[in-house]
Short mmCIF file of the N, C-alpha and C atoms (twelve columns), coordinates in Angstrom:
data_MODEL
# 
_entry.id   MODEL 
# 
loop_
_atom_site.group_PDB 
_atom_site.id 
_atom_site.type_symbol 
_atom_site.label_atom_id 
_atom_site.label_alt_id 
_atom_site.label_comp_id 
_atom_site.label_asym_id 
_atom_site.label_seq_id 
_atom_site.Cartn_x 
_atom_site.Cartn_y 
_atom_site.Cartn_z 
_atom_site.pdbx_PDB_model_num 
ATOM 1   N N  . MET A 1   -7.707  -42.509 56.598 1 
ATOM 2   C CA . MET A 1   -5.989  -42.223 57.293 1 
ATOM 3   C C  . MET A 1   -6.082  -40.817 57.651 1 
ATOM 4   N N  . PHE A 2   -5.840  -39.972 56.617 1 
ATOM 5   C CA . PHE A 2   -5.941  -38.311 56.810 1 
ATOM 6   C C  . PHE A 2   -7.064  -37.773 56.088 1 
ATOM 7   N N  . SER A 3   -7.615  -36.785 56.584 1 
ATOM 8   C CA . SER A 3   -8.545  -36.241 56.079 1 
ATOM 9   C C  . SER A 3   -8.171  -34.811 55.096 1 
ATOM 10  N N  . LYS A 4   -8.040  -35.030 54.052 1 
ATOM 11  C CA . LYS A 4   -7.896  -33.862 52.980 1 
ATOM 12  C C  . LYS A 4   -8.465  -32.528 53.334 1 
ATOM 13  N N  . LYS A 5   -7.880  -31.927 53.765 1 
ATOM 14  C CA . LYS A 5   -8.615  -30.407 54.278 1 
ATOM 15  C C  . LYS A 5   -8.451  -29.541 53.099 1 
ATOM 16  N N  . VAL A 6   -9.207  -28.063 52.962 1 
ATOM 17  C CA . VAL A 6   -8.897  -27.396 51.906 1 
ATOM 18  C C  . VAL A 6   -8.150  -26.118 52.478 1 
ATOM 19  N N  . GLU A 7   -7.248  -25.894 52.530 1 
ATOM 20  C CA . GLU A 7   -6.841  -24.710 53.465 1 
ATOM 21  C C  . GLU A 7   -5.763  -23.903 52.268 1 
ATOM 22  N N  . LYS A 8   -5.806  -22.702 52.296 1 
ATOM 23  C CA . LYS A 8   -4.948  -22.041 51.711 1 
ATOM 24  C C  . LYS A 8   -3.886  -21.139 52.401 1 
ATOM 25  N N  . SER A 9   -2.993  -20.638 52.324 1 
ATOM 26  C CA . SER A 9   -2.248  -20.049 53.668 1 
ATOM 27  C C  . SER A 9   -2.168  -18.094 53.507 1 
ATOM 28  N N  . MET A 10  -3.081  -17.976 54.014 1 
ATOM 29  C CA . MET A 10  -3.301  -16.455 53.716 1 
ATOM 30  C C  . MET A 10  -3.578  -16.122 55.271 1 
ATOM 31  N N  . GLU A 11  -3.586  -15.085 55.466 1 
ATOM 32  C CA . GLU A 11  -3.937  -14.779 57.257 1 
ATOM 33  C C  . GLU A 11  -5.497  -14.070 56.978 1 
ATOM 34  N N  . ILE A 12  -6.350  -14.637 57.842 1 
ATOM 35  C CA . ILE A 12  -7.795  -14.353 58.101 1 
ATOM 36  C C  . ILE A 12  -8.363  -13.406 58.933 1 
ATOM 37  N N  . ASP A 13  -8.765  -12.279 58.386 1 
ATOM 38  C CA . ASP A 13  -9.173  -11.161 58.833 1 
ATOM 39  C C  . ASP A 13  -10.454 -11.173 59.819 1 
ATOM 40  N N  . SER A 14  -11.506 -12.299 59.057 1 
ATOM 41  C CA . SER A 14  -13.019 -12.540 59.735 1 
ATOM 42  C C  . SER A 14  -12.946 -13.610 59.089 1 
ATOM 43  N N  . LEU A 15  -13.950 -14.485 60.632 1 
ATOM 44  C CA . LEU A 15  -14.680 -15.600 60.777 1 
ATOM 45  C C  . LEU A 15  -15.774 -16.142 60.590 1 
ATOM 46  N N  . ILE A 16  -16.479 -16.514 60.039 1 
ATOM 47  C CA . ILE A 16  -18.207 -17.066 60.325 1 
ATOM 48  C C  . ILE A 16  -17.548 -18.230 60.449 1 
ATOM 49  N N  . GLY A 17  -17.975 -18.770 61.702 1 
ATOM 50  C CA . GLY A 17  -17.990 -19.685 62.239 1 
ATOM 51  C C  . GLY A 17  -18.912 -21.003 61.696 1 
ATOM 52  N N  . GLU A 18  -18.607 -22.262 61.994 1 
ATOM 53  C CA . GLU A 18  -19.695 -23.563 61.627 1 
ATOM 54  C C  . GLU A 18  -21.211 -23.329 62.246 1 
ATOM 55  N N  . ASN A 19  -21.167 -22.617 63.284 1 
ATOM 56  C CA . ASN A 19  -22.455 -22.333 64.469 1 
ATOM 57  C C  . ASN A 19  -22.886 -20.909 64.073 1 
ATOM 58  N N  . ILE A 20  -22.708 -20.515 63.007 1 
ATOM 59  C CA . ILE A 20  -23.108 -19.005 63.227 1 
ATOM 60  C C  . ILE A 20  -24.060 -18.809 61.810 1 
ATOM 61  N N  . LYS A 21  -24.924 -18.299 61.771 1 
ATOM 62  C CA . LYS A 21  -25.995 -18.014 60.510 1 
ATOM 63  C C  . LYS A 21  -26.004 -16.734 60.867 1 
ATOM 64  N N  . VAL A 22  -25.871 -16.130 59.350 1 
ATOM 65  C CA . VAL A 22  -25.795 -14.586 59.007 1 
ATOM 66  C C  . VAL A 22  -27.124 -14.529 58.235 1 
ATOM 67  N N  . ILE A 23  -28.090 -13.525 58.709 1 
ATOM 68  C CA . ILE A 23  -29.032 -13.333 57.735 1 
ATOM 69  C C  . ILE A 23  -29.262 -11.611 56.977 1 
ATOM 70  N N  . GLY A 24  -28.467 -11.421 55.779 1 
ATOM 71  C CA . GLY A 24  -28.172 -10.108 55.527 1 
ATOM 72  C C  . GLY A 24  -27.377 -9.868  54.720 1 
ATOM 73  N N  . LYS A 25  -27.270 -8.534  54.090 1 
ATOM 74  C CA . LYS A 25  -25.679 -7.965  53.087 1 
ATOM 75  C C  . LYS A 25  -24.348 -8.308  54.231 1 
ATOM 76  N N  . ILE A 26  -23.333 -8.757  53.493 1 
ATOM 77  C CA . ILE A 26  -22.359 -8.510  54.422 1 
ATOM 78  C C  . ILE A 26  -21.325 -8.033  53.417 1 
ATOM 79  N N  . GLU A 27  -20.578 -6.716  54.145 1 
ATOM 80  C CA . GLU A 27  -19.909 -6.042  53.331 1 
ATOM 81  C C  . GLU A 27  -18.300 -5.910  54.463 1 
ATOM 82  N N  . GLY A 28  -16.939 -5.913  53.446 1 
ATOM 83  C CA . GLY A 28  -16.046 -5.758  54.066 1 
ATOM 84  C C  . GLY A 28  -14.837 -5.818  53.135 1 
ATOM 85  N N  . LYS A 29  -13.616 -5.486  53.963 1 
ATOM 86  C CA . LYS A 29  -12.279 -5.855  53.444 1 
ATOM 87  C C  . LYS A 29  -11.136 -6.555  54.263 1 
ATOM 88  N N  . GLY A 30  -10.261 -7.240  53.770 1 
ATOM 89  C CA . GLY A 30  -9.690  -8.169  54.166 1 
ATOM 90  C C  . GLY A 30  -9.871  -9.605  53.565 1 
ATOM 91  N N  . ASN A 31  -9.237  -10.569 54.067 1 
ATOM 92  C CA . ASN A 31  -9.552  -11.988 53.974 1 
ATOM 93  C C  . ASN A 31  -10.792 -12.776 54.756 1 
ATOM 94  N N  . LEU A 32  -11.893 -13.346 54.354 1 
ATOM 95  C CA . LEU A 32  -13.025 -13.771 55.131 1 
ATOM 96  C C  . LEU A 32  -12.872 -15.341 54.698 1 
ATOM 97  N N  . ARG A 33  -13.071 -16.037 55.831 1 
ATOM 98  C CA . ARG A 33  -13.711 -17.027 55.918 1 
ATOM 99  C C  . ARG A 33  -14.916 -17.540 56.473 1 
ATOM 100 N N  . ILE A 34  -15.455 -18.672 55.768 1 
ATOM 101 C CA . ILE A 34  -16.976 -18.814 55.906 1 
ATOM 102 C C  . ILE A 34  -16.854 -20.519 56.153 1 
ATOM 103 N N  . ASP A 35  -17.375 -20.635 57.070 1 
ATOM 104 C CA . ASP A 35  -17.754 -21.886 57.502 1 
ATOM 105 C C  . ASP A 35  -19.262 -22.302 58.024 1 
ATOM 106 N N  . GLY A 36  -19.880 -21.030 58.316 1 
ATOM 107 C CA . GLY A 36  -21.117 -21.396 58.327 1 
ATOM 108 C C  . GLY A 36  -22.253 -21.131 57.439 1 
ATOM 109 N N  . VAL A 37  -23.331 -20.345 57.899 1 
ATOM 110 C CA . VAL A 37  -24.387 -20.174 56.888 1 
ATOM 111 C C  . VAL A 37  -24.409 -18.350 56.581 1 
ATOM 112 N N  . ILE A 38  -24.868 -18.149 55.332 1 
ATOM 113 C CA . ILE A 38  -24.848 -16.812 55.118 1 
ATOM 114 C C  . ILE A 38  -25.923 -17.030 54.036 1 
ATOM 115 N N  . GLU A 39  -27.049 -16.086 54.384 1 
ATOM 116 C CA . GLU A 39  -28.218 -15.972 53.742 1 
ATOM 117 C C  . GLU A 39  -28.495 -14.094 52.733 1 
ATOM 118 N N  . GLY A 40  -27.966 -13.779 52.051 1 
ATOM 119 C CA . GLY A 40  -27.839 -12.624 51.706 1 
ATOM 120 C C  . GLY A 40  -26.440 -12.322 50.924 1 
ATOM 121 N N  . ASP A 41  -26.452 -11.100 50.118 1 
ATOM 122 C CA . ASP A 41  -25.091 -10.784 49.285 1 
ATOM 123 C C  . ASP A 41  -23.973 -10.459 50.167 1 
ATOM 124 N N  . ILE A 42  -22.901 -10.887 49.602 1 
ATOM 125 C CA . ILE A 42  -21.648 -10.597 50.192 1 
ATOM 126 C C  . ILE A 42  -20.440 -9.678  49.097 1 
ATOM 127 N N  . HIS A 43  -20.120 -8.546  49.525 1 
ATOM 128 C CA . HIS A 43  -19.481 -7.870  48.510 1 
ATOM 129 C C  . HIS A 43  -18.274 -7.261  49.455 1 
ATOM 130 N N  . TYR A 44  -16.931 -7.976  49.223 1 
ATOM 131 C CA . TYR A 44  -16.047 -8.175  49.998 1 
ATOM 132 C C  . TYR A 44  -14.923 -7.795  49.081 1 
ATOM 133 N N  . GLU A 45  -13.962 -6.285  49.365 1 
ATOM 134 C CA . GLU A 45  -12.775 -6.229  48.873 1 
ATOM 135 C C  . GLU A 45  -11.751 -6.874  49.337 1 
ATOM 136 N N  . GLY A 46  -11.288 -8.299  49.300 1 
ATOM 137 C CA . GLY A 46  -10.501 -9.364  49.554 1 
ATOM 138 C C  . GLY A 46  -10.667 -10.846 48.864 1 
ATOM 139 N N  . ASP A 47  -10.105 -11.900 49.660 1 
ATOM 140 C CA . ASP A 47  -10.290 -12.666 49.578 1 
ATOM 141 C C  . ASP A 47  -11.301 -13.595 50.612 1 
ATOM 142 N N  . ILE A 48  -12.298 -14.476 49.670 1 
ATOM 143 C CA . ILE A 48  -13.107 -15.308 50.473 1 
ATOM 144 C C  . ILE A 48  -12.933 -16.721 49.935 1 
ATOM 145 N N  . ILE A 49  -12.523 -17.631 51.398 1 
ATOM 146 C CA . ILE A 49  -12.674 -18.976 51.855 1 
ATOM 147 C C  . ILE A 49  -13.932 -19.407 52.057 1 
ATOM 148 N N  . ILE A 50  -14.611 -20.396 51.285 1 
ATOM 149 C CA . ILE A 50  -15.849 -21.035 51.733 1 
ATOM 150 C C  . ILE A 50  -15.382 -22.766 52.026 1 
ATOM 151 N N  . GLY A 51  -15.515 -22.523 53.542 1 
ATOM 152 C CA . GLY A 51  -14.847 -24.174 53.516 1 
ATOM 153 C C  . GLY A 51  -15.933 -24.836 53.681 1 
ATOM 154 N N  . GLU A 52  -15.748 -26.294 53.362 1 
ATOM 155 C CA . GLU A 52  -16.296 -27.584 53.370 1 
ATOM 156 C C  . GLU A 52  -17.864 -27.196 54.025 1 
ATOM 157 N N  . THR A 53  -18.013 -26.793 55.183 1 
ATOM 158 C CA . THR A 53  -19.367 -26.386 55.830 1 
ATOM 159 C C  . THR A 53  -20.081 -25.258 55.878 1 
ATOM 160 N N  . GLY A 54  -19.741 -24.639 54.741 1 
ATOM 161 C CA . GLY A 54  -19.721 -23.143 54.396 1 
ATOM 162 C C  . GLY A 54  -20.935 -22.886 53.751 1 
ATOM 163 N N  . ASN A 55  -21.916 -22.234 53.470 1 
ATOM 164 C CA . ASN A 55  -23.065 -22.374 52.925 1 
ATOM 165 C C  . ASN A 55  -23.495 -20.730 52.444 1 
ATOM 166 N N  . VAL A 56  -23.596 -20.515 51.240 1 
ATOM 167 C CA . VAL A 56  -24.298 -19.021 51.109 1 
ATOM 168 C C  . VAL A 56  -25.196 -19.000 49.922 1 
ATOM 169 N N  . LYS A 57  -26.138 -18.323 50.842 1 
ATOM 170 C CA . LYS A 57  -27.326 -18.276 49.426 1 
ATOM 171 C C  . LYS A 57  -27.516 -17.043 49.066 1 
ATOM 172 N N  . GLY A 58  -26.564 -16.280 47.874 1 
ATOM 173 C CA . GLY A 58  -26.475 -15.355 47.520 1 
ATOM 174 C C  . GLY A 58  -26.056 -14.841 46.661 1 
ATOM 175 N N  . ASN A 59  -25.375 -14.044 46.315 1 
ATOM 176 C CA . ASN A 59  -24.366 -13.360 45.181 1 
ATOM 177 C C  . ASN A 59  -23.026 -12.816 45.897 1 
ATOM 178 N N  . ILE A 60  -22.139 -13.316 45.570 1 
ATOM 179 C CA . ILE A 60  -20.819 -12.915 46.063 1 
ATOM 180 C C  . ILE A 60  -20.017 -11.996 44.865 1 
ATOM 181 N N  . HIS A 61  -19.328 -10.549 45.488 1 
ATOM 182 C CA . HIS A 61  -18.777 -9.936  44.413 1 
ATOM 183 C C  . HIS A 61  -17.010 -9.848  45.628 1 
ATOM 184 N N  . CYS A 62  -16.059 -10.332 44.997 1 
ATOM 185 C CA . CYS A 62  -14.688 -10.359 45.532 1 
ATOM 186 C C  . CYS A 62  -13.497 -10.102 45.008 1 
ATOM 187 N N  . TYR A 63  -12.221 -10.314 45.455 1 
ATOM 188 C CA . TYR A 63  -10.989 -10.444 44.381 1 
ATOM 189 C C  . TYR A 63  -10.944 -11.779 44.523 1 
ATOM 190 N N  . ASP A 64  -10.696 -12.779 45.213 1 
ATOM 191 C CA . ASP A 64  -10.460 -14.438 45.090 1 
ATOM 192 C C  . ASP A 64  -11.378 -15.284 45.845 1 
ATOM 193 N N  . ILE A 65  -11.971 -16.419 45.272 1 
ATOM 194 C CA . ILE A 65  -12.768 -16.872 45.873 1 
ATOM 195 C C  . ILE A 65  -12.229 -18.386 45.609 1 
ATOM 196 N N  . SER A 66  -12.220 -18.938 46.877 1 
ATOM 197 C CA . SER A 66  -11.790 -20.544 47.028 1 
ATOM 198 C C  . SER A 66  -12.793 -20.857 47.568 1 
ATOM 199 N N  . LEU A 67  -13.684 -22.077 47.212 1 
ATOM 200 C CA . LEU A 67  -15.025 -22.826 47.253 1 
ATOM 201 C C  . LEU A 67  -14.762 -23.949 47.469 1 
ATOM 202 N N  . ALA A 68  -15.208 -24.599 49.056 1 
ATOM 203 C CA . ALA A 68  -15.254 -26.179 49.242 1 
ATOM 204 C C  . ALA A 68  -16.399 -26.630 49.684 1 
ATOM 205 N N  . GLY A 69  -17.667 -25.385 49.797 1 
ATOM 206 C CA . GLY A 69  -18.623 -25.765 50.315 1 
ATOM 207 C C  . GLY A 69  -19.692 -25.350 49.176 1 
ATOM 208 N N  . VAL A 70  -21.184 -24.929 49.708 1 
ATOM 209 C CA . VAL A 70  -22.080 -24.500 48.339 1 
ATOM 210 C C  . VAL A 70  -22.257 -22.977 48.780 1 
ATOM 211 N N  . VAL A 71  -22.588 -22.260 47.082 1 
ATOM 212 C CA . VAL A 71  -23.112 -21.326 46.612 1 
ATOM 213 C C  . VAL A 71  -24.388 -21.098 46.141 1 
ATOM 214 N N  . GLU A 72  -25.285 -20.922 46.432 1 
ATOM 215 C CA . GLU A 72  -26.340 -20.592 45.508 1 
ATOM 216 C C  . GLU A 72  -26.556 -19.152 45.308 1 
ATOM 217 N N  . GLY A 73  -26.101 -19.208 44.408 1 
ATOM 218 C CA . GLY A 73  -25.995 -17.314 43.705 1 
ATOM 219 C C  . GLY A 73  -25.090 -17.197 43.045 1 
ATOM 220 N N  . ASN A 74  -25.024 -16.081 42.607 1 
ATOM 221 C CA . ASN A 74  -23.931 -15.541 41.504 1 
ATOM 222 C C  . ASN A 74  -22.369 -15.592 42.148 1 
ATOM 223 N N  . ILE A 75  -21.509 -15.530 41.252 1 
ATOM 224 C CA . ILE A 75  -20.133 -15.364 41.895 1 
ATOM 225 C C  . ILE A 75  -19.417 -14.131 40.652 1 
ATOM 226 N N  . LYS A 76  -18.834 -13.075 41.295 1 
ATOM 227 C CA . LYS A 76  -18.250 -12.419 40.294 1 
ATOM 228 C C  . LYS A 76  -16.658 -11.971 41.103 1 
ATOM 229 N N  . SER A 77  -15.681 -12.459 40.400 1 
ATOM 230 C CA . SER A 77  -14.618 -12.575 41.186 1 
ATOM 231 C C  . SER A 77  -13.274 -11.805 40.230 1 
ATOM 232 N N  . ARG A 78  -12.668 -10.633 40.464 1 
ATOM 233 C CA . ARG A 78  -11.724 -10.051 39.981 1 
ATOM 234 C C  . ARG A 78  -10.771 -10.728 39.855 1 
ATOM 235 N N  . LYS A 79  -10.374 -11.863 40.700 1 
ATOM 236 C CA . LYS A 79  -8.959  -12.617 39.933 1 
ATOM 237 C C  . LYS A 79  -9.548  -13.975 39.652 1 
ATOM 238 N N  . LYS A 80  -9.538  -15.133 40.443 1 
ATOM 239 C CA . LYS A 80  -10.176 -16.260 40.571 1 
ATOM 240 C C  . LYS A 80  -10.907 -16.932 41.179 1 
ATOM 241 N N  . LEU A 81  -11.404 -18.058 40.924 1 
ATOM 242 C CA . LEU A 81  -12.630 -18.909 41.128 1 
ATOM 243 C C  . LEU A 81  -12.056 -19.927 41.406 1 
ATOM 244 N N  . THR A 82  -11.764 -20.961 42.269 1 
ATOM 245 C CA . THR A 82  -11.447 -22.190 42.726 1 
ATOM 246 C C  . THR A 82  -12.153 -22.697 43.169 1 
ATOM 247 N N  . LEU A 83  -12.937 -23.742 42.243 1 
ATOM 248 C CA . LEU A 83  -13.884 -24.716 42.843 1 
ATOM 249 C C  . LEU A 83  -13.481 -26.277 43.656 1 
ATOM 250 N N  . HIS A 84  -13.310 -26.354 44.441 1 
ATOM 251 C CA . HIS A 84  -12.670 -27.664 44.988 1 
ATOM 252 C C  . HIS A 84  -13.248 -28.826 45.081 1 
ATOM 253 N N  . PRO A 85  -12.835 -30.229 45.884 1 
ATOM 254 C CA . PRO A 85  -13.445 -31.500 45.014 1 
ATOM 255 C C  . PRO A 85  -15.228 -31.399 45.866 1 
ATOM 256 N N  . THR A 86  -15.098 -30.917 47.088 1 
ATOM 257 C CA . THR A 86  -16.246 -30.448 47.896 1 
ATOM 258 C C  . THR A 86  -17.161 -29.374 47.507 1 
ATOM 259 N N  . GLY A 87  -16.639 -28.251 46.554 1 
ATOM 260 C CA . GLY A 87  -17.292 -27.292 46.477 1 
ATOM 261 C C  . GLY A 87  -18.988 -27.337 45.164 1 
ATOM 262 N N  . ARG A 88  -19.786 -26.987 45.351 1 
ATOM 263 C CA . ARG A 88  -20.642 -26.743 44.793 1 
ATOM 264 C C  . ARG A 88  -21.253 -25.496 44.737 1 
ATOM 265 N N  . LEU A 89  -21.808 -24.930 42.931 1 
ATOM 266 C CA . LEU A 89  -21.904 -23.485 42.911 1 
ATOM 267 C C  . LEU A 89  -23.013 -24.029 41.654 1 
ATOM 268 N N  . MET A 90  -23.963 -23.198 42.236 1 
ATOM 269 C CA . MET A 90  -25.595 -23.551 41.548 1 
ATOM 270 C C  . MET A 90  -25.373 -21.570 41.273 1 
ATOM 271 N N  . GLY A 91  -25.222 -21.544 40.150 1 
ATOM 272 C CA . GLY A 91  -25.010 -19.857 39.898 1 
ATOM 273 C C  . GLY A 91  -24.225 -19.404 38.886 1 
ATOM 274 N N  . ASP A 92  -24.319 -18.372 38.074 1 
ATOM 275 C CA . ASP A 92  -23.258 -17.940 37.237 1 
ATOM 276 C C  . ASP A 92  -22.177 -17.381 37.916 1 
ATOM 277 N N  . ALA A 93  -20.741 -17.345 36.969 1 
ATOM 278 C CA . ALA A 93  -19.781 -16.774 37.518 1 
ATOM 279 C C  . ALA A 93  -19.085 -16.150 36.370 1 
ATOM 280 N N  . GLU A 94  -18.523 -14.920 36.945 1 
ATOM 281 C CA . GLU A 94  -17.770 -14.105 36.021 1 
ATOM 282 C C  . GLU A 94  -16.510 -13.690 36.535 1 
ATOM 283 N N  . VAL A 95  -15.517 -14.167 35.839 1 
ATOM 284 C CA . VAL A 95  -14.009 -14.769 36.576 1 
ATOM 285 C C  . VAL A 95  -12.744 -13.998 35.675 1 
ATOM 286 N N  . SER A 96  -11.570 -13.991 36.246 1 
ATOM 287 C CA . SER A 96  -10.523 -13.571 35.204 1 
ATOM 288 C C  . SER A 96  -9.999  -15.109 34.781 1 
ATOM 289 N N  . ASN A 97  -9.796  -15.947 35.900 1 
ATOM 290 C CA . ASN A 97  -9.419  -17.337 36.200 1 
ATOM 291 C C  . ASN A 97  -10.555 -18.404 36.571 1 
ATOM 292 N N  . LEU A 98  -10.476 -19.360 36.148 1 
ATOM 293 C CA . LEU A 98  -11.511 -20.561 36.749 1 
ATOM 294 C C  . LEU A 98  -10.605 -21.843 37.030 1 
ATOM 295 N N  . ILE A 99  -10.736 -22.505 38.078 1 
ATOM 296 C CA . ILE A 99  -10.276 -23.521 38.418 1 
ATOM 297 C C  . ILE A 99  -11.269 -24.721 38.817 1 
ATOM 298 N N  . VAL A 100 -11.313 -25.432 38.474 1 
ATOM 299 C CA . VAL A 100 -12.359 -26.498 38.588 1 
ATOM 300 C C  . VAL A 100 -11.948 -27.995 38.924 1 
ATOM 301 N N  . HIS A 101 -11.658 -28.500 40.104 1 
ATOM 302 C CA . HIS A 101 -11.024 -29.570 40.860 1 
ATOM 303 C C  . HIS A 101 -12.255 -30.800 40.398 1 
ATOM 304 N N  . GLU A 102 -11.382 -31.989 40.333 1 
ATOM 305 C CA . GLU A 102 -12.538 -33.356 39.746 1 
ATOM 306 C C  . GLU A 102 -13.569 -33.511 40.987 1 
ATOM 307 N N  . ASN A 103 -14.624 -33.938 40.712 1 
ATOM 308 C CA . ASN A 103 -15.447 -33.913 41.405 1 
ATOM 309 C C  . ASN A 103 -16.378 -32.699 41.910 1 
ATOM 310 N N  . ALA A 104 -15.692 -31.662 41.388 1 
ATOM 311 C CA . ALA A 104 -16.752 -30.427 41.837 1 
ATOM 312 C C  . ALA A 104 -17.964 -30.282 41.285 1 
ATOM 313 N N  . PHE A 105 -19.067 -29.440 41.558 1 
ATOM 314 C CA . PHE A 105 -20.179 -29.232 40.799 1 
ATOM 315 C C  . PHE A 105 -20.351 -27.718 40.324 1 
ATOM 316 N N  . PHE A 106 -20.690 -27.708 39.318 1 
ATOM 317 C CA . PHE A 106 -20.867 -26.176 38.462 1 
ATOM 318 C C  . PHE A 106 -22.049 -26.573 38.064 1 
ATOM 319 N N  . GLN A 107 -23.341 -25.628 38.097 1 
ATOM 320 C CA . GLN A 107 -24.654 -25.479 37.509 1 
ATOM 321 C C  . GLN A 107 -24.677 -24.025 37.135 1 
ATOM 322 N N  . GLY A 108 -24.153 -23.828 35.919 1 
ATOM 323 C CA . GLY A 108 -24.554 -22.300 35.536 1 
ATOM 324 C C  . GLY A 108 -23.818 -21.940 34.295 1 
ATOM 325 N N  . SER A 109 -23.583 -20.592 34.187 1 
ATOM 326 C CA . SER A 109 -22.586 -19.892 33.379 1 
ATOM 327 C C  . SER A 109 -21.315 -19.364 33.474 1 
ATOM 328 N N  . CYS A 110 -20.592 -19.605 32.518 1 
ATOM 329 C CA . CYS A 110 -19.181 -18.756 33.498 1 
ATOM 330 C C  . CYS A 110 -18.651 -17.848 31.990 1 
ATOM 331 N N  . LYS A 111 -18.772 -16.747 32.382 1 
ATOM 332 C CA . LYS A 111 -18.325 -15.545 31.501 1 
ATOM 333 C C  . LYS A 111 -16.406 -15.295 31.937 1 
ATOM 334 N N  . MET A 112 -15.894 -15.047 31.022 1 
ATOM 335 C CA . MET A 112 -14.415 -15.132 31.504 1 
ATOM 336 C C  . MET A 112 -14.074 -13.536 31.158 1 
ATOM 337 N N  . ALA A 113 -13.627 -12.630 32.286 1 
ATOM 338 C CA . ALA A 113 -13.366 -11.496 31.913 1 
ATOM 339 C C  . ALA A 113 -11.927 -11.207 31.421 1 
ATOM 340 N N  . ASN A 114 -11.770 -10.790 30.296 1 
ATOM 341 C CA . ASN A 114 -10.440 -10.974 29.924 1 
ATOM 342 C C  . ASN A 114 -9.487  -9.575  30.115 1 
ATOM 343 N N  . LYS A 115 -8.485  -9.811  30.788 1 
ATOM 344 C CA . LYS A 115 -7.750  -8.655  31.408 1 
ATOM 345 C C  . LYS A 115 -7.539  -7.702  30.639 1 
ATOM 346 N N  . LYS A 116 -7.159  -7.770  29.715 1 
ATOM 347 C CA . LYS A 116 -6.707  -6.416  28.559 1 
ATOM 348 C C  . LYS A 116 -8.128  -6.160  27.902 1 
ATOM 349 N N  . ASN A 117 -9.275  -6.854  28.281 1 
ATOM 350 C CA . ASN A 117 -10.360 -6.097  27.553 1 
ATOM 351 C C  . ASN A 117 -10.642 -6.411  26.144 1 
ATOM 352 N N  . GLU A 118 -10.175 -7.397  25.497 1 
ATOM 353 C CA . GLU A 118 -10.154 -7.382  24.135 1 
ATOM 354 C C  . GLU A 118 -10.911 -8.723  23.359 1 
ATOM 355 N N  . LYS A 119 -11.068 -8.435  22.754 1 
ATOM 356 C CA . LYS A 119 -12.274 -9.376  21.823 1 
ATOM 357 C C  . LYS A 119 -11.171 -10.282 20.704 1 
ATOM 358 N N  . ILE A 120 -11.446 -11.682 20.964 1 
ATOM 359 C CA . ILE A 120 -10.725 -12.555 20.515 1 
ATOM 360 C C  . ILE A 120 -11.585 -13.498 19.655 1 
ATOM 361 N N  . ASP A 121 -11.025 -13.838 18.272 1 
ATOM 362 C CA . ASP A 121 -11.602 -14.581 17.619 1 
ATOM 363 C C  . ASP A 121 -11.667 -16.274 17.805 1 
ATOM 364 N N  . ALA A 122 -12.200 -17.095 16.776 1 
ATOM 365 C CA . ALA A 122 -11.854 -18.498 17.190 1 
ATOM 366 C C  . ALA A 122 -10.167 -18.770 17.091 1 
ATOM 367 N N  . ASN A 123 -9.621  -17.945 16.020 1 
ATOM 368 C CA . ASN A 123 -8.275  -18.503 15.996 1 
ATOM 369 C C  . ASN A 123 -7.265  -17.780 17.174 1 
ATOM 370 N N  . ASP A 124 -7.964  -17.361 17.903 1 
ATOM 371 C CA . ASP A 124 -6.923  -16.682 18.885 1 
ATOM 372 C C  . ASP A 124 -6.092  -15.284 18.520 1 
ATOM 373 N N  . ARG A 125 -6.656  -14.866 17.507 1 
ATOM 374 C CA . ARG A 125 -6.072  -13.307 17.201 1 
ATOM 375 C C  . ARG A 125 -7.026  -12.481 17.711 1 
ATOM 376 N N  . LYS A 126 -6.140  -11.458 18.244 1 
ATOM 377 C CA . LYS A 126 -7.060  -9.761  18.555 1 
ATOM 378 C C  . LYS A 126 -7.637  -9.543  17.408 1 
ATOM 379 N N  . ILE A 127 -8.944  -8.894  17.360 1 
ATOM 380 C CA . ILE A 127 -9.543  -8.562  16.464 1 
ATOM 381 C C  . ILE A 127 -9.915  -7.231  16.797 1 
ATOM 382 N N  . GLU A 128 -10.429 -6.656  18.270 1 
ATOM 383 C CA . GLU A 128 -10.451 -5.306  18.268 1 
ATOM 384 C C  . GLU A 128 -10.218 -5.301  19.785 1 
ATOM 385 N N  . LYS A 129 -10.386 -3.838  19.987 1 
ATOM 386 C CA . LYS A 129 -10.361 -3.617  21.785 1 
ATOM 387 C C  . LYS A 129 -11.731 -3.668  22.085 1 
ATOM 388 N N  . ALA A 130 -12.539 -3.944  23.354 1 
ATOM 389 C CA . ALA A 130 -13.145 -3.600  23.660 1 
ATOM 390 C C  . ALA A 130 -13.489 -2.261  24.033 1 
ATOM 391 N N  . LYS A 131 -14.753 -1.215  23.550 1 
ATOM 392 C CA . LYS A 131 -15.039 -0.492  24.110 1 
ATOM 393 C C  . LYS A 131 -15.493 -0.306  25.351 1 
# 
């Protein structure tokens, strides 16, 4: 009856539409939405939304990323990575927060970046500050 769309209430500064294929490195700042295909690395100072039709073959470095499409590469996010039910990540992730919805696909390893940069033992006690 109704289709469930992945939307995030934010203003989009740049858009790569469904009918666009970009080959090469992308750099910029602001908020980026990807519904097309990108073959190359993305280094963005801002948030990235990859829609259901979005496909990225390359590494992504950004502030916050919402993934409903496909990424074949590593993701480094300063804030969080949200994998929506249609999202597929084949690569490693380094994030502060990770949200994985039911039916999302993640093949790789995840490194959680601790904001305070402290090491924590198995009993959740702070044992020393990382250098």
